[in-house]
Amino acid sequence: MCKNTSLWRSYQTISFKAGQHPVYHSFAILTAFNPRSIVLNSLDNQKRNKILEKELAMLTESYFPVSCCASDGRWEEAGYIVDIRAEQAYLLAKKWQQNAIYWVEANQLYLVPVLLKGFEKQRLGEFSAFFSIPK
C-alpha cells in the first residue's frame, strides 16, 4: 500500500476533544504539528502551534483549542477549531505544510486534502460522532 494511502486512511480514524462544543455553522480544524506528517519533537510542535495561534488571533476571535487523536490512541496533536472560510483554512494549512485538514459544515465532518495529491474531499460523517468533551 502506498504511504499516502496509509496516511489518508489514518486521517479518517480521528476523534476530537475540546472543553466546549463548537457553536459555528461551519469551521476548520487546524494544526501546525508534524508538517507533511513528519513527526517533530514536542517542543518544536508546541512552538509551531503557538505561532499558528497568533495568526488565528489576527484573523478571528472565534477559535479555541482542540485535541485531535487517532481513534486507536496511536497519536495525538493539538490544534484549533476555527470559524474561518474554507479558503482561508486551506491556505493556512498549506502554509503550515499540512497534508489535509478537517472541515465541518452543518455538523458534517469532511477530510480535505491539502498537500496530498490524488485524493478528494471525503465526507466522514456527523461531526458529533467524532467529538467529545473530556470530563
Short mmCIF file of C-alpha atoms in Angstrom, two decimals:
data_model
loop_
_atom_site.label_atom_id
_atom_site.label_comp_id
_atom_site.label_asym_id
_atom_site.label_seq_id
_atom_site.Cartn_x
_atom_site.Cartn_y
_atom_site.Cartn_z
CA MET A 1 0.00 0.00 0.00
CA CYS A 2 1.26 3.47 -0.88
CA LYS A 3 2.41 5.57 2.08
CA ASN A 4 -0.01 8.36 1.11
CA THR A 5 -2.93 5.93 1.03
CA SER A 6 -1.98 4.72 4.50
CA LEU A 7 -1.81 8.32 5.75
CA TRP A 8 -5.17 9.16 4.19
CA ARG A 9 -6.76 6.16 5.90
CA SER A 10 -5.24 7.08 9.25
CA TYR A 11 -6.66 10.61 8.94
CA GLN A 12 -10.13 9.06 8.65
CA THR A 13 -9.93 7.39 12.07
CA ILE A 14 -9.99 10.54 14.15
CA SER A 15 -11.57 11.88 17.29
CA PHE A 16 -11.65 15.40 18.66
CA LYS A 17 -11.72 16.56 22.28
CA ALA A 18 -12.30 20.11 23.46
CA GLY A 19 -13.52 21.95 26.54
CA GLN A 20 -16.58 23.24 24.70
CA HIS A 21 -18.76 22.30 21.76
CA PRO A 22 -18.34 24.45 18.63
CA VAL A 23 -21.28 26.78 18.04
CA TYR A 24 -20.31 27.69 14.48
CA HIS A 25 -22.28 26.51 11.43
CA SER A 26 -19.03 25.80 9.60
CA PHE A 27 -15.44 25.70 10.80
CA ALA A 28 -12.00 24.27 10.21
CA ILE A 29 -9.86 22.15 12.47
CA LEU A 30 -6.25 23.23 12.02
CA THR A 31 -2.88 22.30 13.47
CA ALA A 32 0.74 23.19 12.83
CA PHE A 33 2.01 19.89 14.28
CA ASN A 34 4.12 17.48 12.24
CA PRO A 35 4.43 19.18 8.83
CA ARG A 36 3.85 16.73 5.94
CA SER A 37 3.23 14.11 8.69
CA ILE A 38 6.91 14.15 9.61
CA VAL A 39 6.94 13.74 13.38
CA LEU A 40 8.68 16.61 15.16
CA ASN A 41 9.64 16.71 18.81
CA SER A 42 7.10 18.04 21.30
CA LEU A 43 8.84 21.39 21.82
CA ASP A 44 9.01 22.17 18.09
CA ASN A 45 5.37 21.18 17.60
CA GLN A 46 4.28 23.37 20.52
CA LYS A 47 6.24 26.34 19.16
CA ARG A 48 4.67 25.91 15.73
CA ASN A 49 1.17 25.73 17.19
CA LYS A 50 1.73 28.88 19.30
CA ILE A 51 2.71 30.79 16.16
CA LEU A 52 -0.36 29.42 14.38
CA GLU A 53 -2.49 30.58 17.31
CA LYS A 54 -1.09 34.11 16.95
CA GLU A 55 -2.00 34.07 13.25
CA LEU A 56 -5.51 32.89 14.07
CA ALA A 57 -5.92 35.66 16.65
CA MET A 58 -5.21 38.21 13.89
CA LEU A 59 -7.89 36.64 11.66
CA THR A 60 -10.71 35.99 14.11
CA GLU A 61 -11.71 35.90 17.75
CA SER A 62 -13.69 32.73 17.06
CA TYR A 63 -11.30 29.86 17.76
CA PHE A 64 -10.40 27.56 20.63
CA PRO A 65 -8.06 24.62 21.33
CA VAL A 66 -8.91 21.06 20.35
CA SER A 67 -7.09 17.78 20.72
CA CYS A 68 -7.03 15.65 17.57
CA CYS A 69 -6.46 11.96 18.29
CA ALA A 70 -6.24 8.71 16.39
CA SER A 71 -9.18 6.58 17.46
CA ASP A 72 -6.74 3.81 18.44
CA GLY A 73 -4.70 6.27 20.58
CA ARG A 74 -1.50 5.92 18.50
CA TRP A 75 -1.10 9.68 18.08
CA GLU A 76 -2.48 12.97 19.34
CA GLU A 77 -1.98 16.52 18.10
CA ALA A 78 -3.03 19.86 19.48
CA GLY A 79 -4.98 22.09 17.14
CA TYR A 80 -7.72 24.68 16.91
CA ILE A 81 -11.37 24.79 15.96
CA VAL A 82 -11.59 27.97 13.89
CA ASP A 83 -14.52 29.91 12.48
CA ILE A 84 -12.99 31.00 9.17
CA ARG A 85 -13.80 30.48 5.49
CA ALA A 86 -12.76 27.22 3.89
CA GLU A 87 -10.39 29.05 1.53
CA GLN A 88 -8.58 30.70 4.46
CA ALA A 89 -8.29 27.37 6.26
CA TYR A 90 -6.85 25.72 3.15
CA LEU A 91 -4.24 28.45 2.71
CA LEU A 92 -3.21 28.29 6.36
CA ALA A 93 -2.87 24.52 6.18
CA LYS A 94 -0.76 24.83 3.06
CA LYS A 95 1.46 27.44 4.75
CA TRP A 96 1.94 25.14 7.75
CA GLN A 97 2.66 22.18 5.41
CA GLN A 98 -0.33 20.07 6.42
CA ASN A 99 -1.31 17.13 4.24
CA ALA A 100 -5.01 17.63 4.98
CA ILE A 101 -7.49 19.50 7.14
CA TYR A 102 -10.85 18.76 8.65
CA TRP A 103 -13.79 20.91 7.64
CA VAL A 104 -17.17 20.87 9.36
CA GLU A 105 -20.35 22.21 7.82
CA ALA A 106 -23.87 21.65 9.17
CA ASN A 107 -22.47 19.01 11.58
CA GLN A 108 -20.88 17.04 8.68
CA LEU A 109 -17.16 16.28 9.04
CA TYR A 110 -15.03 16.33 5.88
CA LEU A 111 -11.42 15.35 5.33
CA VAL A 112 -9.93 17.76 2.78
CA PRO A 113 -6.59 17.08 1.08
CA VAL A 114 -4.15 19.99 1.03
CA LEU A 115 -0.67 18.70 0.13
CA LEU A 116 -1.60 15.08 -0.56
CA LYS A 117 -2.19 14.52 -4.25
CA GLY A 118 -4.63 12.06 -5.77
CA PHE A 119 -7.28 12.35 -3.05
CA GLU A 120 -10.64 14.12 -2.98
CA LYS A 121 -12.60 15.78 -0.23
CA GLN A 122 -14.26 12.99 1.73
CA ARG A 123 -17.31 13.11 3.99
CA LEU A 124 -16.59 11.16 7.19
CA GLY A 125 -19.99 11.53 8.88
CA GLU A 126 -21.62 13.59 11.59
CA PHE A 127 -19.07 15.67 13.50
CA SER A 128 -20.84 14.98 16.78
CA ALA A 129 -19.92 11.29 16.41
CA PHE A 130 -16.22 12.24 16.35
CA PHE A 131 -16.34 14.87 19.14
CA SER A 132 -16.31 14.69 22.93
CA ILE A 133 -15.83 16.98 25.91
CA PRO A 134 -13.44 15.42 28.45
CA LYS A 135 -14.76 15.05 31.97
#
